[in-house]
């Protein structure tokens, strides 16, 4: 890489580096996911840049999550960056992220002087920004890496997708805004519930040491952000490090820290009925689309309720709006066992659940019009979804 | 097409048709652009369906524009629709447009009975909607097609794009929210100004009769909507019919009506300086991107101003934010004639203008720091853009 011309030859530089624009853009995009413009701590509106002897680290944080993205000086034999003077600076994150995306040249030169004035030079463009004091930036939690397990990235993303949608969105019981993870032997079991519905999935993970049963509750919002920064290199492994109040996910050059939720997560196993009076197998997509159409009318009413009537190998989905009219639709079942049934439920909850299923068919267990409905993808016994019905009959 | 089973065999049907879902979706999408949920006339929240002997017409309208989309029974040898019973109905537009998109089968059957109950059947789905009385739907203006001219669709879209951005968005002088069209012989000249900037373009049109000079002012919002419904079959011609208070655009199976604006549009020709003290040729994209970067700082300040300094074959673009810092950038000129210059202007106005230019280079004429700036694409003398500078020096 070319050496950039020194703009302030007389001022002592506290940081000087050259980096490929593309690498910087990727790293900024990742750490921006942790930065909120609504933070009450001014320094956290910034992105921290640390230039070290092995590479450049960007950090973004809010009170819940912190993300660190590392750009190694070299990678796969290609030069990503040159650090002329190691150092650190905090820059206004929104401006910096927009700016790096729009820089004209494929290389970016950054120089910081002792007054925190930061020059960003690329091609014929030169910005001179007022930096923030990196000494004010809070330290990330120090995590003792004794308790680690590994999971494939695609499996972690599925696990998040299939549970996080069911967390509570209200703060009435804060612990329900998180997903409970229970690690026992090589089994990770994840549960989320907002007390009207529940989602549960278990997977096998790589774990070397046996540390007994561990339970932790991860904020749903953290898991959503984590999912967004996990790239599509699905076969990579993610290392997960647990402590009493923090969890750290390490994937390639990214580290994602989240605080954990305090409080006792309720025992959800007693919510799940063990019997079934009516069991129906249905095509996942056909059922989803029938409910989606019925919801067009249902959503005009207050409670967004659709009705399901099962009898003689047929399922009828219907809904009604006093003002607009009625909808009904019949679906052929793949299998039908047990009693005829009439039940009502939230169209949104059923669509949320069905949209997380990859399997072609689902098996639905009913115990009665006021008992929980259990939905399971056929062929994947590790997933269980539950929704409570709504009384309308 | 298959005959659908009659749902209410005893009720007299006032409309009965079968139509390809795809054709219905396209037509609904087009007329939805004229329908506003904020209308004060309840019937105008609906879409009107008229089934006639030659095809099906959908109509959507608000107080400013009306759109009619026609589905012929047959087209290019393919059957689009069958009308069993001609008639008309008005249906809630938002629900109907979402519903038709989500119907499962490629055919849609619609039946209306004398109580306005409308059955919409597709595959195993059946909706029964409460229709609105088509007698309440206002008639579209009757337009005498004596004064017609024709223009290629791609040219009409360019013409709109290159002028409508400069209309006023405030209602202080309502006539300035429109674009003035002057038709004289075979020349159409379009002008828009919000009194801080101006855009002007002229084109040659097909016109058979000579009706002298005609001037009309079309609401900018109407032209924006028109642009959206003109498809990409760019070589087609659009017929334009003018009357004293309405204009009608006819393209393929779509008719677009707009009211015209009253009031005297100001004479803009005297705003355009005829002399030039500094003339600079610059790369369109290079200038656009330099201003876009400078605007990152400028937009944090109240007036979004960037400065331009031209001297000795070079142009410097700069901006400043007290809080964040400074930006500057130098651009090589393709040509430089006249005096050195310092001038300031709105980054947004300059970017708006440059983004409408297809030409590789622009020629910019300056008369002085407080006189209008004229921008012209090099190679297209039919386009002229003007912006007023802002005093900062």
XYZ file of C-alpha atoms in Angstrom:
786
model
C 0.000 0.000 0.000
C 1.062 3.557 -0.659
C 2.168 5.756 2.143
C -0.172 8.734 2.419
C 1.206 12.234 2.530
C 1.352 13.546 6.053
C -1.110 16.410 6.431
C 0.138 17.842 9.723
C 3.864 17.214 9.545
C 4.484 19.135 12.753
C 1.760 17.679 14.949
C 2.456 14.407 16.720
C 0.212 11.693 15.361
C -1.395 9.382 17.912
C -2.744 6.998 15.258
C -1.942 6.450 11.601
C -3.204 3.674 9.396
C -4.168 2.715 5.870
C -6.952 0.205 5.266
C -8.920 -1.203 2.339
C -12.233 0.636 2.110
C -14.159 -2.608 1.555
C -12.822 -4.158 4.794
C -13.536 -0.992 6.734
C -17.108 -0.791 5.380
C -17.806 -4.403 6.408
C -16.433 -3.891 9.915
C -18.311 -0.611 10.424
C -21.572 -2.198 9.266
C -21.144 -4.962 11.822
C -20.403 -2.781 14.853
C -23.109 -0.243 13.882
C -25.675 -2.934 14.845
C -24.722 -2.397 18.492
C -24.814 1.406 18.369
C -27.969 3.301 19.265
C -28.469 7.002 18.637
C -30.764 7.026 21.675
C -28.067 6.128 24.203
C -27.758 8.322 27.303
C -23.959 7.847 27.320
C -22.590 10.266 24.672
C -19.342 8.354 24.002
C -21.401 5.278 23.000
C -22.786 7.161 19.968
C -19.287 6.713 18.598
C -17.403 3.847 17.010
C -14.051 3.062 18.604
C -11.116 2.343 16.310
C -8.078 0.605 17.799
C -5.029 0.151 15.587
C -2.699 -2.513 16.958
C 0.349 -4.373 15.699
C -1.732 -7.259 14.336
C -4.665 -5.340 12.911
C -7.483 -2.881 13.410
C -10.385 -3.442 15.809
C -13.685 -1.580 15.607
C -16.015 -1.554 18.606
C -19.650 -0.509 18.973
C -21.734 -0.847 22.105
C -24.928 0.027 23.900
C -25.868 -0.992 27.402
C -27.036 -4.468 26.281
C -24.718 -5.612 23.547
C -21.204 -4.883 22.328
C -19.721 -5.884 18.979
C -16.068 -6.046 18.058
C -14.943 -6.526 14.483
C -11.293 -7.229 13.724
C -9.486 -6.484 10.444
C -6.220 -8.458 10.402
C -3.288 -6.771 8.619
C -3.091 -9.796 6.359
C -5.594 -12.470 5.502
C -5.308 -15.346 3.021
C -2.085 -13.781 1.726
C -3.757 -10.431 0.939
C -2.852 -7.169 2.632
C -5.872 -5.539 4.292
C -4.223 -2.748 6.213
C -0.994 -1.105 7.338
C -0.684 0.343 10.829
C 1.967 3.069 10.822
C 1.262 4.327 14.344
C -0.779 2.155 16.733
C -3.380 4.071 18.718
C -7.059 4.596 19.235
C -9.856 7.099 18.546
C -13.649 7.295 18.825
C -15.522 8.827 15.852
C -19.197 9.866 15.452
C -20.618 6.565 14.226
C -23.416 7.647 11.922
C -21.280 10.155 10.028
C -18.307 7.792 9.905
C -20.335 4.864 8.564
C -21.986 6.963 5.837
C -18.672 8.537 4.948
C -16.624 5.354 4.546
C -19.302 3.887 2.277
C -19.100 6.952 0.034
C -15.315 7.366 -0.165
C -14.039 7.411 -3.758
C -10.851 5.354 -3.533
C -10.320 1.701 -2.574
C -7.871 2.755 0.145
C -8.616 4.888 3.201
C -5.954 6.705 5.219
C -6.723 7.710 8.788
C -4.535 9.970 10.931
C -5.240 11.286 14.415
C -3.298 14.072 16.106
C -2.949 14.785 19.814
C -5.989 17.130 19.745
C -8.083 14.145 18.500
C -8.467 15.824 15.087
C -8.903 12.914 12.680
C -8.064 13.169 9.003
C -9.765 10.704 6.692
C -8.255 10.753 3.224
C -9.333 8.750 0.203
C -8.517 9.769 -3.369
C -9.027 13.535 -3.650
C -11.382 13.620 -0.650
C -10.207 14.833 2.724
C -12.292 14.973 5.883
C -11.098 16.489 9.120
C -13.346 15.264 11.936
C -13.472 16.124 15.616
C -12.762 12.812 17.349
C -13.998 11.814 20.812
C -11.663 10.839 23.635
C -11.023 7.060 23.525
C -10.124 7.103 27.239
C -13.809 7.769 27.974
C -14.932 4.653 26.115
C -16.027 1.920 28.556
C -14.098 -1.340 28.672
C -15.807 -4.458 27.389
C -16.460 -7.159 29.994
C -13.498 -9.468 30.618
C -14.632 -12.997 29.959
C -12.887 -16.033 31.330
C -12.962 -18.561 28.536
C -13.327 -21.643 30.711
C -16.873 -22.526 29.783
C -17.029 -22.803 26.014
C -19.107 -24.751 23.554
C -19.323 -24.718 19.754
C -22.177 -24.817 17.298
C -22.413 -24.595 13.520
C -23.393 -21.135 12.342
C -26.418 -22.232 10.288
C -27.744 -24.246 13.215
C -27.332 -21.263 15.554
C -29.237 -19.060 13.114
C -32.064 -21.622 12.850
C -32.170 -21.981 16.614
C -32.560 -18.231 17.031
C -35.162 -17.913 14.276
C -37.255 -20.758 15.666
C -37.432 -19.499 19.247
C -36.903 -15.739 19.474
C -40.205 -14.837 17.785
C -42.102 -16.115 20.844
C -40.461 -13.877 23.474
C -42.588 -11.318 25.252
C -42.502 -7.807 23.838
C -43.849 -6.187 26.982
C -41.769 -5.523 30.095
C -44.424 -6.846 32.516
C -42.213 -9.849 33.267
C -38.759 -8.797 32.009
C -37.326 -12.332 32.107
C -39.850 -13.382 29.420
C -38.278 -10.918 26.947
C -35.394 -13.403 26.776
C -34.840 -16.932 25.487
C -33.887 -19.522 28.100
C -30.905 -21.675 27.178
C -30.284 -24.867 29.152
C -27.017 -26.695 28.457
C -26.767 -30.213 29.820
C -24.130 -32.638 28.582
C -23.991 -32.016 24.824
C -27.603 -30.847 24.592
C -28.690 -27.229 24.230
C -32.393 -26.680 24.811
C -33.910 -23.272 23.998
C -37.337 -22.055 25.128
C -39.212 -18.784 24.626
C -42.706 -17.839 25.744
C -44.780 -14.700 26.118
C -47.354 -16.733 28.138
C -49.752 -16.875 25.130
C -47.474 -19.039 22.996
C -44.252 -20.964 23.328
C -41.411 -22.096 21.071
C -38.886 -24.747 21.955
C -35.971 -26.326 20.135
C -33.099 -28.551 21.188
C -29.807 -29.225 19.396
C -26.607 -31.164 19.987
C -23.513 -28.997 20.498
C -19.745 -29.545 20.772
C -18.703 -29.282 24.393
C -15.502 -30.676 25.787
C -15.849 -30.150 29.523
C -18.788 -31.317 31.584
C -19.853 -28.441 33.810
C -23.200 -29.887 34.884
C -26.458 -28.160 33.908
C -26.220 -24.471 33.086
C -29.197 -22.163 32.584
C -29.117 -18.643 31.224
C -31.594 -16.190 29.722
C -30.433 -14.161 26.698
C -32.370 -11.001 25.696
C -34.400 -11.662 22.534
C -33.203 -8.352 21.071
C -29.574 -9.477 21.445
C -30.270 -12.724 19.613
C -31.993 -10.826 16.787
C -28.943 -8.570 16.351
C -26.577 -11.544 16.574
C -28.489 -13.281 13.805
C -28.079 -10.232 11.563
C -24.291 -10.109 11.856
C -23.727 -13.852 11.335
C -22.772 -14.073 7.661
C -23.819 -16.810 5.264
C -20.689 -18.938 5.585
C -22.954 -21.492 7.224
C -20.492 -24.300 7.867
C -18.285 -22.193 10.121
C -18.391 -22.877 13.836
C -19.326 -20.255 16.427
C -17.625 -20.425 19.832
C -19.919 -19.536 22.719
C -18.485 -18.496 26.080
C -20.770 -18.219 29.120
C -20.320 -16.371 32.383
C -22.736 -15.497 35.160
C -23.933 -12.252 33.556
C -22.493 -12.158 30.027
C -22.413 -14.373 26.964
C -19.851 -14.029 24.169
C -20.267 -15.356 20.623
C -17.067 -15.601 18.573
C -17.267 -16.121 14.829
C -14.344 -15.546 12.480
C -13.279 -11.918 13.090
C -16.365 -10.845 15.024
C -17.035 -10.941 18.752
C -20.564 -10.357 19.988
C -21.172 -9.721 23.707
C -24.594 -9.694 25.333
C -25.651 -9.159 28.913
C -27.902 -11.862 30.379
C -31.295 -11.359 32.024
C -31.748 -11.809 35.764
C -34.763 -13.426 37.334
C -36.339 -16.859 37.510
C -37.566 -18.144 34.202
C -40.824 -20.060 34.743
C -40.925 -23.836 34.328
C -42.635 -24.242 30.966
C -42.744 -28.040 30.812
C -46.070 -28.236 32.677
C -47.726 -26.005 30.006
C -47.269 -28.623 27.316
C -50.132 -31.150 27.197
C -49.060 -34.777 26.935
C -52.337 -36.086 25.539
C -54.055 -35.342 22.199
C -57.749 -35.665 21.359
C -57.457 -34.617 17.712
C -54.306 -34.979 15.605
C -54.163 -33.510 12.112
C -51.358 -33.496 9.537
C -51.497 -30.578 7.113
C -49.316 -29.080 4.398
C -47.347 -26.264 6.075
C -47.608 -23.775 3.212
C -51.264 -24.520 2.403
C -52.268 -23.916 6.021
C -50.109 -20.790 6.256
C -51.637 -19.218 3.153
C -55.219 -20.109 4.145
C -54.694 -18.366 7.492
C -52.962 -15.438 5.816
C -56.023 -14.890 3.606
C -58.488 -15.293 6.480
C -56.373 -12.797 8.429
C -57.125 -10.117 5.830
C -60.595 -9.871 7.360
C -59.626 -10.896 10.884
C -57.079 -8.126 11.248
C -59.796 -5.518 10.726
C -61.358 -6.777 13.989
C -59.759 -6.206 17.364
C -58.385 -9.648 18.148
C -57.258 -10.955 14.740
C -58.966 -14.323 15.323
C -59.483 -17.083 12.781
C -61.581 -20.166 13.334
C -60.649 -23.723 12.495
C -63.160 -26.507 12.152
C -61.969 -30.073 11.673
C -64.311 -32.872 10.716
C -64.253 -35.883 8.421
C -60.756 -35.465 6.967
C -61.362 -31.810 6.185
C -60.240 -28.629 7.844
C -62.138 -25.384 7.332
C -60.437 -22.071 8.081
C -62.754 -19.072 8.404
C -62.921 -15.494 9.637
C -65.374 -12.661 9.786
C -65.496 -8.878 9.924
C -68.853 -7.254 10.678
C -68.100 -4.400 8.341
C -66.322 -6.152 5.473
C -67.686 -9.689 5.201
C -66.652 -13.327 5.638
C -63.940 -15.691 4.401
C -63.761 -19.443 4.411
C -61.561 -22.049 2.897
C -61.302 -25.839 3.043
C -58.063 -27.782 3.261
C -57.601 -31.496 2.712
C -55.739 -33.160 5.592
C -52.810 -35.521 5.113
C -53.950 -37.456 8.185
C -56.821 -37.029 10.639
C -57.137 -38.870 13.960
C -59.579 -38.328 16.810
C -62.598 -36.169 17.480
C -64.158 -33.425 15.342
C -63.131 -30.006 16.603
C -63.915 -26.278 16.548
C -61.246 -23.919 17.830
C -60.214 -20.265 17.423
C -56.774 -18.703 17.664
C -54.713 -15.657 16.763
C -53.938 -15.627 13.040
C -50.672 -13.850 13.772
C -49.470 -16.431 16.301
C -50.228 -19.348 13.978
C -48.551 -17.613 11.015
C -45.496 -16.740 13.158
C -45.135 -20.389 14.118
C -45.745 -21.880 10.655
C -43.350 -19.439 8.987
C -40.475 -20.884 11.062
C -41.069 -24.431 9.799
C -38.965 -25.765 6.932
C -40.753 -29.153 6.841
C -43.359 -29.746 4.150
C -46.004 -30.914 6.637
C -46.890 -30.134 10.227
C -48.651 -32.276 12.812
C -51.072 -30.384 15.038
C -52.349 -31.789 18.330
C -55.544 -30.483 19.925
C -56.803 -31.386 23.404
C -59.928 -29.233 23.407
C -61.176 -25.739 22.456
C -59.570 -24.074 25.502
C -56.388 -26.184 25.789
C -53.007 -25.405 24.170
C -52.469 -26.278 20.505
C -49.194 -28.095 19.770
C -47.559 -27.743 16.338
C -44.617 -29.938 15.309
C -42.836 -30.094 11.946
C -43.130 -33.670 10.692
C -39.634 -35.143 10.582
C -38.090 -32.841 13.183
C -38.832 -33.941 16.720
C -36.534 -31.262 18.145
C -38.990 -28.455 17.475
C -42.209 -27.833 19.403
C -44.479 -24.817 19.100
C -47.479 -24.074 21.270
C -50.226 -21.497 20.993
C -53.169 -20.895 23.314
C -56.598 -20.778 21.690
C -59.069 -17.893 22.071
C -62.628 -18.501 23.255
C -65.181 -17.581 20.565
C -67.585 -20.546 20.383
C -62.382 -20.960 -18.706
C -64.411 -23.082 -16.378
C -67.813 -21.999 -15.297
C -67.832 -21.515 -11.514
C -70.505 -23.129 -9.418
C -73.219 -20.676 -8.555
C -73.194 -20.030 -4.812
C -76.564 -18.333 -4.481
C -78.641 -20.096 -7.109
C -81.795 -18.298 -6.009
C -80.498 -14.735 -5.759
C -80.370 -12.690 -8.941
C -76.756 -11.892 -9.821
C -76.022 -8.338 -10.892
C -72.475 -9.151 -12.008
C -70.662 -12.382 -12.764
C -67.221 -12.754 -14.263
C -64.112 -14.912 -14.360
C -60.699 -13.314 -14.830
C -57.046 -14.341 -14.768
C -55.595 -13.474 -11.354
C -52.438 -12.035 -12.924
C -54.412 -9.564 -15.081
C -56.580 -8.562 -12.137
C -53.535 -7.997 -9.894
C -51.904 -5.727 -12.512
C -55.067 -3.695 -13.008
C -55.703 -3.327 -9.253
C -52.093 -2.227 -8.673
C -52.512 0.487 -11.286
C -55.779 1.970 -10.033
C -54.655 1.746 -6.368
C -52.201 4.562 -7.150
C -55.158 6.947 -7.391
C -56.884 5.773 -4.213
C -56.212 7.468 -0.898
C -57.319 6.083 2.466
C -57.534 9.688 3.661
C -60.316 10.719 1.299
C -63.313 12.465 2.803
C -65.642 10.794 0.275
C -66.225 7.232 1.555
C -67.068 5.678 -1.825
C -63.645 6.773 -3.139
C -61.910 4.390 -0.693
C -63.252 1.669 -2.985
C -62.208 0.327 -6.358
C -64.948 0.244 -8.960
C -65.260 -2.856 -11.130
C -67.260 -2.587 -14.335
C -67.822 -5.745 -16.348
C -68.881 -4.975 -19.926
C -69.258 -6.922 -23.126
C -65.722 -6.198 -24.286
C -63.893 -6.526 -20.976
C -63.493 -5.444 -17.379
C -62.652 -1.902 -16.285
C -61.257 -1.027 -12.863
C -61.421 2.569 -11.648
C -59.714 4.317 -8.738
C -59.951 8.010 -7.963
C -59.259 10.776 -5.509
C -60.118 14.424 -5.945
C -57.014 15.090 -8.090
C -56.467 12.048 -10.244
C -58.471 9.108 -11.588
C -57.071 5.945 -13.120
C -58.904 3.464 -15.301
C -57.391 0.126 -16.194
C -59.018 -2.067 -18.811
C -58.723 -5.853 -19.091
C -59.923 -6.888 -22.572
C -61.650 -10.282 -22.780
C -59.036 -11.343 -25.278
C -55.589 -10.029 -26.047
C -52.987 -11.369 -28.491
C -55.146 -14.468 -28.971
C -55.198 -15.275 -25.236
C -58.347 -15.288 -23.124
C -58.074 -12.936 -20.133
C -61.615 -12.990 -18.839
C -65.201 -14.113 -19.363
C -68.087 -11.812 -18.469
C -71.169 -13.925 -17.732
C -73.315 -11.071 -16.431
C -72.283 -7.460 -17.161
C -72.615 -5.152 -14.180
C -70.716 -3.068 -11.686
C -69.685 -3.031 -8.029
C -67.406 -1.021 -5.715
C -65.206 -3.007 -3.277
C -63.061 -1.856 -0.340
C -59.807 -1.192 -2.193
C -57.158 -2.046 0.397
C -58.717 -5.391 1.303
C -59.477 -6.244 -2.323
C -55.948 -5.476 -3.521
C -54.319 -7.543 -0.755
C -56.788 -10.345 -1.310
C -56.365 -10.731 -5.070
C -52.576 -10.852 -4.674
C -52.936 -13.716 -2.194
C -55.528 -15.834 -4.001
C -54.356 -19.425 -4.542
C -55.600 -20.166 -8.054
C -54.738 -18.565 -11.376
C -58.407 -17.838 -12.007
C -60.684 -15.590 -9.958
C -64.491 -15.759 -10.049
C -66.493 -12.743 -8.914
C -70.262 -12.734 -8.366
C -72.416 -9.908 -7.038
C -76.018 -10.284 -5.911
C -78.698 -7.634 -5.666
C -77.793 -6.911 -2.011
C -74.240 -6.016 -3.230
C -72.846 -9.129 -1.507
C -69.788 -10.030 -3.559
C -68.371 -13.549 -3.675
C -64.742 -13.870 -4.661
C -63.794 -17.471 -5.345
C -60.390 -18.858 -6.267
C -59.422 -22.488 -5.746
C -60.748 -23.586 -2.347
C -60.905 -19.983 -1.065
C -64.189 -18.148 -0.864
C -64.664 -14.571 0.318
C -68.027 -12.945 0.758
C -67.547 -9.176 0.916
C -69.992 -6.378 1.558
C -69.817 -4.301 -1.614
C -70.497 -0.564 -1.876
C -73.172 0.912 -4.116
C -71.708 1.627 -7.577
C -74.436 4.230 -8.178
C -72.722 6.424 -5.585
C -69.412 6.367 -7.449
C -68.754 9.730 -9.167
C -68.526 9.846 -12.957
C -65.154 10.537 -14.508
C -64.871 13.787 -16.454
C -66.073 13.542 -20.042
C -63.249 14.629 -22.279
C -63.717 15.808 -25.809
C -60.846 14.298 -27.754
C -60.358 17.160 -30.160
C -57.050 18.397 -28.847
C -54.662 15.440 -28.843
C -50.932 15.015 -29.195
C -48.651 11.980 -28.904
C -45.305 11.375 -27.258
C -43.118 8.302 -26.786
C -43.476 6.776 -23.342
C -39.763 6.876 -22.448
C -39.567 10.519 -23.470
C -42.616 11.368 -21.348
C -41.033 9.639 -18.349
C -37.751 11.547 -18.849
C -39.648 14.804 -19.238
C -41.446 14.233 -15.936
C -38.295 13.130 -14.095
C -36.308 16.124 -15.302
C -38.835 18.784 -14.317
C -41.147 17.605 -11.538
C -38.414 17.551 -8.858
C -38.268 21.358 -8.956
C -41.933 22.059 -8.134
C -42.781 23.794 -4.877
C -43.748 21.525 -1.988
C -45.417 24.307 -0.016
C -48.860 25.656 -0.757
C -47.831 29.331 -0.435
C -48.260 29.766 -4.170
C -50.366 26.756 -5.238
C -49.661 27.204 -8.944
C -45.959 26.536 -8.293
C -46.786 22.990 -7.069
C -47.409 22.176 -10.726
C -45.343 21.906 -13.896
C -46.208 24.370 -16.664
C -46.623 22.800 -20.104
C -46.601 25.059 -23.139
C -47.500 23.476 -26.474
C -46.751 25.475 -29.561
C -46.615 23.908 -33.009
C -44.861 20.590 -32.441
C -42.888 21.793 -29.417
C -43.736 20.942 -25.812
C -41.854 23.060 -23.276
C -42.047 22.112 -19.580
C -40.985 24.350 -16.691
C -41.046 23.878 -12.921
C -39.801 26.196 -10.204
C -40.165 26.570 -6.451
C -38.595 30.085 -6.736
C -35.233 28.813 -5.393
C -34.500 26.594 -8.386
C -35.891 25.873 -11.808
C -35.960 22.983 -14.263
C -36.851 23.266 -17.912
C -37.005 20.822 -20.784
C -38.437 20.962 -24.296
C -39.286 18.100 -26.659
C -40.813 17.608 -30.069
C -44.212 15.892 -30.065
C -46.590 14.450 -32.672
C -49.443 16.840 -33.165
C -51.717 16.855 -36.152
C -53.842 19.946 -35.680
C -52.512 23.404 -35.069
C -54.461 24.898 -32.164
C -52.128 27.815 -31.480
C -50.241 28.094 -28.205
C -51.734 26.203 -25.271
C -50.582 26.555 -21.674
C -51.591 24.359 -18.770
C -50.264 23.611 -15.290
C -50.302 19.944 -14.157
C -49.964 19.134 -10.413
C -46.499 17.692 -9.684
C -48.069 14.925 -7.598
C -50.173 13.810 -10.594
C -47.096 13.604 -12.802
C -45.276 11.543 -10.155
C -48.128 9.040 -10.017
C -48.401 8.959 -13.809
C -44.711 8.130 -14.036
C -45.183 5.173 -11.686
C -47.931 3.548 -13.739
C -46.203 3.949 -17.109
C -44.629 0.533 -17.698
C -41.237 -0.111 -19.272
C -42.494 -0.735 -22.792
C -40.677 2.450 -23.679
C -41.322 2.633 -27.406
C -45.106 2.791 -27.024
C -46.803 6.096 -27.650
C -48.929 7.908 -25.086
C -51.905 9.951 -26.297
C -52.457 13.171 -24.389
C -55.816 14.940 -24.480
C -56.147 18.449 -23.058
C -59.186 20.390 -21.939
C -59.584 23.605 -19.942
C -59.471 21.870 -16.529
C -58.454 18.232 -17.144
C -55.694 16.334 -18.887
C -55.985 12.700 -19.943
C -53.047 10.364 -20.667
C -53.893 7.204 -22.604
C -51.392 4.378 -22.798
C -52.266 0.843 -23.871
C -55.075 -0.234 -21.503
C -54.639 2.538 -18.947
C -56.288 5.953 -18.790
C -54.911 8.519 -16.368
C -56.928 11.691 -15.647
C -55.590 14.670 -13.729
C -57.162 17.962 -12.831
C -55.198 21.065 -13.833
C -54.112 23.908 -11.568
C -55.695 27.345 -11.820
C -53.804 30.578 -11.501
C -51.190 32.502 -13.435
C -47.863 30.752 -13.664
C -45.078 33.361 -13.443
C -42.951 34.163 -16.474
C -39.710 32.370 -15.713
C -37.705 33.403 -18.755
C -36.469 36.612 -17.110
C -34.901 34.566 -14.251
C -32.433 32.899 -16.579
C -29.225 34.933 -17.018
C -28.032 35.262 -20.572
C -24.407 36.103 -19.761
C -21.737 33.961 -18.028
C -18.656 35.175 -16.179
C -17.282 31.732 -15.349
C -18.009 28.586 -17.351
C -16.850 25.200 -16.100
C -17.254 21.721 -17.589
C -17.205 18.902 -15.022
C -17.867 15.172 -14.914
C -21.491 14.761 -13.781
C -20.881 11.787 -11.479
C -17.633 13.116 -9.999
C -19.311 16.411 -9.059
C -22.386 14.632 -7.719
C -20.362 12.344 -5.446
C -18.117 15.163 -4.187
C -21.198 17.155 -3.180
C -22.825 14.051 -1.676
C -19.788 13.565 0.601
C -19.583 17.243 1.548
C -23.318 17.080 2.331
C -22.633 14.504 5.058
C -21.304 17.370 7.172
C -23.462 20.109 5.648
C -26.722 18.353 6.464
C -25.885 18.458 10.174
C -26.092 22.258 9.896
C -29.342 24.107 9.337
C -29.022 25.107 5.710
C -27.198 22.144 4.105
C -24.770 24.445 2.287
C -21.646 23.442 0.389
C -19.058 25.825 -0.969
C -17.480 25.750 -4.382
C -14.267 27.534 -5.249
C -13.042 27.580 -8.821
C -9.592 28.780 -9.772
C -6.869 27.754 -12.187
C -8.572 24.748 -13.774
C -9.499 23.301 -10.402
C -12.728 23.182 -8.473
C -12.742 22.710 -4.709
C -15.922 21.512 -2.979
C -16.027 22.007 0.789
C -18.339 22.038 3.779
C -18.151 22.524 7.497
C -19.991 21.586 10.671
C -18.957 23.340 13.876
C -19.533 20.192 15.878
C -18.235 17.502 13.545
C -15.457 18.980 11.411
C -14.629 19.914 7.827
C -14.589 18.284 4.398
C -12.895 19.316 1.196
C -12.234 17.794 -2.153
C -10.666 18.909 -5.407
C -11.995 18.104 -8.845
C -10.197 18.532 -12.142
C -12.267 20.497 -14.673
C -12.793 19.395 -18.265
C -12.848 23.040 -19.317
C -12.529 26.328 -17.414
C -13.304 29.749 -18.871
C -13.555 33.107 -17.174
C -12.969 34.486 -13.698
C -12.035 32.678 -10.466
C -15.108 32.185 -8.298
C -16.357 31.423 -4.793
C -20.013 30.471 -4.404
C -22.243 28.558 -1.968
C -25.434 26.628 -2.648
C -27.768 23.975 -1.276
C -26.190 20.527 -1.555
C -29.646 18.997 -1.977
C -30.629 21.285 -4.867
C -27.400 20.611 -6.750
C -27.666 16.835 -6.167
C -31.335 16.849 -7.249
C -30.357 18.562 -10.492
C -27.255 16.457 -11.255
C -29.088 13.190 -10.557
C -31.499 13.936 -13.426
C -28.672 14.236 -15.965
C -27.781 11.262 -18.158
C -24.911 13.045 -19.924
C -21.351 12.273 -18.830
C -20.435 15.956 -18.391
C -22.261 19.122 -17.388
C -21.527 22.727 -18.223
C -22.097 25.178 -15.389
C -22.424 28.908 -15.931
C -21.847 31.393 -13.108
C -22.527 35.118 -13.283
C -21.498 35.985 -9.726
C -21.809 34.779 -6.128
C -25.427 36.018 -5.787
C -26.670 35.331 -9.325
C -28.384 32.141 -10.537
C -26.246 29.129 -11.427
C -27.138 27.462 -14.744
C -26.448 23.742 -15.265
C -26.759 22.118 -18.683
C -25.950 18.542 -19.698
C -23.313 18.710 -22.425
C -24.860 17.338 -25.607
C -28.480 18.051 -24.694
C -29.467 21.665 -25.317
C -33.116 20.912 -24.464
C -32.453 20.740 -20.732
C -31.710 23.694 -18.482
C -31.487 23.659 -14.680
C -31.085 26.682 -12.470
C -30.349 27.034 -8.765
C -29.987 30.171 -6.712
C -26.821 30.465 -4.602
C -26.787 31.117 -0.847
C -24.793 34.007 0.620
C -22.004 32.757 2.928
C -18.859 34.659 1.874
